[in-house]
Short mmCIF file of C-alpha atoms and ligand atoms in Angstrom, two decimals:
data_model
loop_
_atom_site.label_atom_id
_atom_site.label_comp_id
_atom_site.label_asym_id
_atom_site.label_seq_id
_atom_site.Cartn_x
_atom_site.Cartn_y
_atom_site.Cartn_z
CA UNK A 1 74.06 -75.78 18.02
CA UNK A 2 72.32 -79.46 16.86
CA UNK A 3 69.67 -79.05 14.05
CA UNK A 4 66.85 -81.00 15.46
CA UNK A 5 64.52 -80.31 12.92
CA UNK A 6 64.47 -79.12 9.64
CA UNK A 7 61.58 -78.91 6.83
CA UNK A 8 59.32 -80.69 8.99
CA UNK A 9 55.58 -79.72 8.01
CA UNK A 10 52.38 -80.99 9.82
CA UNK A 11 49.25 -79.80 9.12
CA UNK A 12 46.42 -81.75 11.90
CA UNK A 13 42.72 -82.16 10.45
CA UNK A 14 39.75 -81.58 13.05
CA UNK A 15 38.60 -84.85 14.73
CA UNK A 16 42.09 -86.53 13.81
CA UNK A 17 44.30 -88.81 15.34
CA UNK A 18 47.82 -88.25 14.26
CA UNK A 19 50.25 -90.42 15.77
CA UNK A 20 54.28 -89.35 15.61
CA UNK A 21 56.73 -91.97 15.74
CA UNK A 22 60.54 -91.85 15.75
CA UNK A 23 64.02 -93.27 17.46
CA UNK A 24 64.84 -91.44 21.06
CA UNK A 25 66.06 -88.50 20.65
CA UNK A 26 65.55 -87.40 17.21
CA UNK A 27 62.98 -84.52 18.61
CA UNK A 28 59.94 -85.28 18.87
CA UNK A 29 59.26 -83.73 22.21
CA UNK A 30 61.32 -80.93 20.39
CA UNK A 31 58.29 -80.84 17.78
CA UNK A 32 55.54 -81.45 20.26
CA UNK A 33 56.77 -78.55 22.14
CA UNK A 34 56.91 -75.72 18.72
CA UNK A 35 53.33 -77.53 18.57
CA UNK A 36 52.14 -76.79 21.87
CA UNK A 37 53.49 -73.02 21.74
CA UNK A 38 56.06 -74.21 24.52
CA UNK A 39 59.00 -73.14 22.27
CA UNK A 40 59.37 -71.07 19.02
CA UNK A 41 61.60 -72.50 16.30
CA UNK A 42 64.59 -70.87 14.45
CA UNK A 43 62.73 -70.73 11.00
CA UNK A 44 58.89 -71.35 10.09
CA UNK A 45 55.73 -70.66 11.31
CA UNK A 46 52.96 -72.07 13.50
CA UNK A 47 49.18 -71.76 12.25
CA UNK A 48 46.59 -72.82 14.74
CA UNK A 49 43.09 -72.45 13.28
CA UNK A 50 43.64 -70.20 10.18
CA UNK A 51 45.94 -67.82 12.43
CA UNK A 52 50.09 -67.38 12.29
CA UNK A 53 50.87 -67.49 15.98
CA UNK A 54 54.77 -68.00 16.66
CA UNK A 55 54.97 -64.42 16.17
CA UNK A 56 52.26 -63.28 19.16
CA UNK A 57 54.18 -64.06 22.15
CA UNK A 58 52.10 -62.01 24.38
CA UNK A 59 49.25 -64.22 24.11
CA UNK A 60 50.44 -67.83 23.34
CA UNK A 61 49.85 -67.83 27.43
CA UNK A 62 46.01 -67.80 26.51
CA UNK A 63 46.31 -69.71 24.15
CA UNK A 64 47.35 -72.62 25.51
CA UNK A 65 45.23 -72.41 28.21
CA UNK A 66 42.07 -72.46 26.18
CA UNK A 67 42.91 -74.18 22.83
CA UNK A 68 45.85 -76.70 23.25
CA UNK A 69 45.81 -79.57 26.26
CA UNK A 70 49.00 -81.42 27.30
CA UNK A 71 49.65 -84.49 28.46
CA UNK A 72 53.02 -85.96 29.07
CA UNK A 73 54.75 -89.15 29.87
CA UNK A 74 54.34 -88.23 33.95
CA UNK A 75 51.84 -86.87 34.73
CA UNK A 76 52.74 -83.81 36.38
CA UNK A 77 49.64 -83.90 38.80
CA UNK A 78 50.25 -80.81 41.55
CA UNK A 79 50.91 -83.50 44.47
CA UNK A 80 48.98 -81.22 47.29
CA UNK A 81 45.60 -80.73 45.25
CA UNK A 82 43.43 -83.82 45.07
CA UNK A 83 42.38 -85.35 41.56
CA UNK A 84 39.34 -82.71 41.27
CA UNK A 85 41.37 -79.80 41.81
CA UNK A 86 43.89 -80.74 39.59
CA UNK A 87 40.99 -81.25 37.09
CA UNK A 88 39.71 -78.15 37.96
CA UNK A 89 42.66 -75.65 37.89
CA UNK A 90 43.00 -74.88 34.28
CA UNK A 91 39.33 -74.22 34.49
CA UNK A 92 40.23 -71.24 37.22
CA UNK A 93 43.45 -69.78 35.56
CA UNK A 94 40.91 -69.42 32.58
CA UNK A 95 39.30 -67.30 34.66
CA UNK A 96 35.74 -69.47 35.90
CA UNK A 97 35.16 -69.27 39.83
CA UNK A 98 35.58 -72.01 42.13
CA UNK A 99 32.25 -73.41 42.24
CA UNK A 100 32.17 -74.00 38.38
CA UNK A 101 35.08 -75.47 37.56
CA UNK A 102 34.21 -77.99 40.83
CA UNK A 103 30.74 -78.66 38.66
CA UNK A 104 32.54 -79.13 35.10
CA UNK A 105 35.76 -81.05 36.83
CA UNK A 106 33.50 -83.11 38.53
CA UNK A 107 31.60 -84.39 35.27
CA UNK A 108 34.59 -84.73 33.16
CA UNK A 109 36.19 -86.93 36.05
CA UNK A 110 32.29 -89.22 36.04
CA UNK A 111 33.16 -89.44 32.32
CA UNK A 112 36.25 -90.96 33.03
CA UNK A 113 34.72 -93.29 35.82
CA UNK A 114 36.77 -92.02 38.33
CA UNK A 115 34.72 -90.69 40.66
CA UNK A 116 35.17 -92.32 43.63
CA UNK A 117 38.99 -90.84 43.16
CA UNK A 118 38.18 -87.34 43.15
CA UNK A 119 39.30 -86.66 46.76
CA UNK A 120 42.29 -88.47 46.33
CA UNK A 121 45.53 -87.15 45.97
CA UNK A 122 47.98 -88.19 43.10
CA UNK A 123 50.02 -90.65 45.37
CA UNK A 124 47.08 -92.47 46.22
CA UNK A 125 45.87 -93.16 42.24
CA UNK A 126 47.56 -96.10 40.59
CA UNK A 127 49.75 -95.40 37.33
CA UNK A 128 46.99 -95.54 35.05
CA UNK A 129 44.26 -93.33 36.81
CA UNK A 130 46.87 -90.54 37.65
CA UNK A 131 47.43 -90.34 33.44
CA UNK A 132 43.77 -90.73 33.20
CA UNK A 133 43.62 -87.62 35.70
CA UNK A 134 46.35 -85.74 33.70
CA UNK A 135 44.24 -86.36 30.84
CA UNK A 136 40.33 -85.06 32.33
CA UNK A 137 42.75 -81.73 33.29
CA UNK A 138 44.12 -81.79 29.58
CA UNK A 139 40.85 -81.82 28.51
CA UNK A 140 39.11 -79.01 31.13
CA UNK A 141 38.80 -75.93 28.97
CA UNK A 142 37.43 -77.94 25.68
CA UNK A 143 40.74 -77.62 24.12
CA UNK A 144 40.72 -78.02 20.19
CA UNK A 145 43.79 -80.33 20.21
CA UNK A 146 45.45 -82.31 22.62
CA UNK A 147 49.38 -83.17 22.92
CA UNK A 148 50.15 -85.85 24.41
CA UNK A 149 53.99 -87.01 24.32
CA UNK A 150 54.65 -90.44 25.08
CA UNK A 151 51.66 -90.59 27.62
CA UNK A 152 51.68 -94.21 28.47
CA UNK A 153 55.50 -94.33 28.37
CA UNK A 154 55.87 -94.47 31.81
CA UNK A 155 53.19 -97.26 32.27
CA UNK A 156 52.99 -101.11 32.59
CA UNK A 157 50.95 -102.47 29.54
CA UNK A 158 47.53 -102.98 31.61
CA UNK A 159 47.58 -99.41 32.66
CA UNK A 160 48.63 -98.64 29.46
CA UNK A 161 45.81 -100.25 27.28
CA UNK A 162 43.30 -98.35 30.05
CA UNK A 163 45.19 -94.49 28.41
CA UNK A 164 45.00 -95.75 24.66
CA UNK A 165 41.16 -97.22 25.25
CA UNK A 166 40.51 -93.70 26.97
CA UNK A 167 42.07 -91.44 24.29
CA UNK A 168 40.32 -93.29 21.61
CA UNK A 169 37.02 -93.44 22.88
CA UNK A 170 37.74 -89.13 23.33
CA UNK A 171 38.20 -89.56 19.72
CA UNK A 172 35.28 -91.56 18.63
CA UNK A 173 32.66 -90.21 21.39
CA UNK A 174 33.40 -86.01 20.75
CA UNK A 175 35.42 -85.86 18.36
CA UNK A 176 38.71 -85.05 20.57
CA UNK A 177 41.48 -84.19 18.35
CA UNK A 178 45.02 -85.54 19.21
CA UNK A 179 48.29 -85.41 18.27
CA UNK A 180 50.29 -88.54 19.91
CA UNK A 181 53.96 -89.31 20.21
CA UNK A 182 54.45 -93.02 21.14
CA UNK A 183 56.76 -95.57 20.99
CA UNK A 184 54.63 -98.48 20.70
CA UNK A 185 53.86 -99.40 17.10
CA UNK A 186 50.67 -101.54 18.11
CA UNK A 187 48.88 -98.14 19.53
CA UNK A 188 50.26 -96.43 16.87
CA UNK A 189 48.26 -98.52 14.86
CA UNK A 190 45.03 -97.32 16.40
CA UNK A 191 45.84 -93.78 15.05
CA UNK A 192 44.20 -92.44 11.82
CA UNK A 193 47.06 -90.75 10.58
CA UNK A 194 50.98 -91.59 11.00
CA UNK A 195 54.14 -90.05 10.75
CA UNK A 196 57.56 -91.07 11.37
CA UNK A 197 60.35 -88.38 12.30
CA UNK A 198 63.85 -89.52 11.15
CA UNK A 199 66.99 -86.85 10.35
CA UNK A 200 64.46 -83.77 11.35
CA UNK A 201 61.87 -84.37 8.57
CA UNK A 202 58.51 -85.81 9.39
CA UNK A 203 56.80 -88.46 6.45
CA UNK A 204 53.45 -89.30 6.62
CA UNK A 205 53.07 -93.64 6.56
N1 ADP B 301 66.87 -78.26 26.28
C1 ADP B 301 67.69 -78.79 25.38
N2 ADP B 301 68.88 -78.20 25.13
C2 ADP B 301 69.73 -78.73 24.20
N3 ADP B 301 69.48 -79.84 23.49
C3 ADP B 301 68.29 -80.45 23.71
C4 ADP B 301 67.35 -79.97 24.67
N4 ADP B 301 66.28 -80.80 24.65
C5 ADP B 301 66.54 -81.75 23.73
N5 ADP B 301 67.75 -81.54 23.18
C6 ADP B 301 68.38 -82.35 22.11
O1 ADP B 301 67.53 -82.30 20.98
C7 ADP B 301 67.43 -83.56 20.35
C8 ADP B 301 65.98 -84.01 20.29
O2 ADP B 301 65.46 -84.24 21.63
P1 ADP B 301 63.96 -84.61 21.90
O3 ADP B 301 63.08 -83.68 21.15
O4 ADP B 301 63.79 -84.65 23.37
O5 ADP B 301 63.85 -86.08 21.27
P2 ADP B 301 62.77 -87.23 21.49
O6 ADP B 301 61.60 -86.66 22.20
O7 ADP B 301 62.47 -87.70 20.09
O8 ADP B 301 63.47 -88.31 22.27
C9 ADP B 301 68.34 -84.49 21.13
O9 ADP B 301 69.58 -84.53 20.46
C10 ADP B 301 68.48 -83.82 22.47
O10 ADP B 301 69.67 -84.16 23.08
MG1 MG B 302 60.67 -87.18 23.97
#
């Protein structure tokens, strides 16, 4: 068994930015995964909004669904469903019927200027607008955070500089709160709040 992490504590303020840094391999996507609900850990607990959840299996489901949004270094678009029903299928396993999660997909994918790429189907958006996709569907059901790990890490640095200026203007505009694992040290900059992981613990910059 490897120890991957071990009296690592996080606690993510409303609105925040909070940027986690750290070599390859020393678990980050470990830790963004405990975070996200995706995987319990050995020892410790999990609070999301004032409530222990690492214990309620039966409805982390539900929970991630409505109050956590992913995004990862590829996108993971479905490849037959065009950009708007990617958008717009988080919306319908949360339970809302075709025709409004078409209306709210729709506007979050005009927020992100991409309109005229709602037809089109992930092979046919460049780098940068699939993420930016990958994002609008993180962000379908409101969520209250968003986990993104390494999301411009499979990106050229144009494309790249188009996901940070997104993210951060989510930030700034609404208030989007995010939890980021990068390896660039110039958008980790950008972040409010910074922590390196090293030798399983996490310390705040
Ligand atoms: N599914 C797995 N099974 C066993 N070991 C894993 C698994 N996923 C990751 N690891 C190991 O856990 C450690 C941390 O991995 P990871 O969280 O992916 O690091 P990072 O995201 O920082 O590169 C590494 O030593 C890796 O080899
Ligand atoms: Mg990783």
């Amino acid at each position: 068994m490897i120890q991957v992490l071990c009296g690592t504590d996080i606690a993510i303020e409303e609105n925040s930015m909070v940027c986690i840094t750290g070599q390859s391999g020393c678990g980050k996507s470990t830790l963004m995964h405990i975070l996200g609900l995706l995987d319990s850990p050995d020892e410790g607990s999990i609070e999301l909004f004032g409530k222990e959840v690492t214990s309620r299996a039966h409805d982390t489901a539900m929970i991630r669904n409505r109050d956590l949004g992913f995004v990862f270094q590829f996108h993971y678009l479905v490849d037959d469903l065009t950009a708007l029903e990617n958008v717009a299928l988080p919306l319908m396993i949360g339970g809302k019927n075709f025709r409004e999660s078409s209306k709210r997909a729709q506007e979050l994918i005009s927020w992100f200027g991409l309109s005229a790429r709602q037809s089109h189907y992930p092979h046919q958006l460049s780098g940068g607008e699939q993420q930016r996709i990958a994002i609008a569907r993180a962000l379908a059901n409101s969520p209250k955070i968003v986990l993104a790990d390494e999301p411009t890490g499979n990106l050229d640095p144009d494309h790249s500089h188009e996901v940070w200026e997104t993210i951060q203007r989510l930030n700034r505009e609404f208030g989007q709160t995010f939890v980021i694992v990068t390896h660039e040290p110039k958008l980790a900059e950008m972040t409010s709040t910074r922590y390196v992981l090293a030798q399983g613990v996490l310390s705040k910059l």
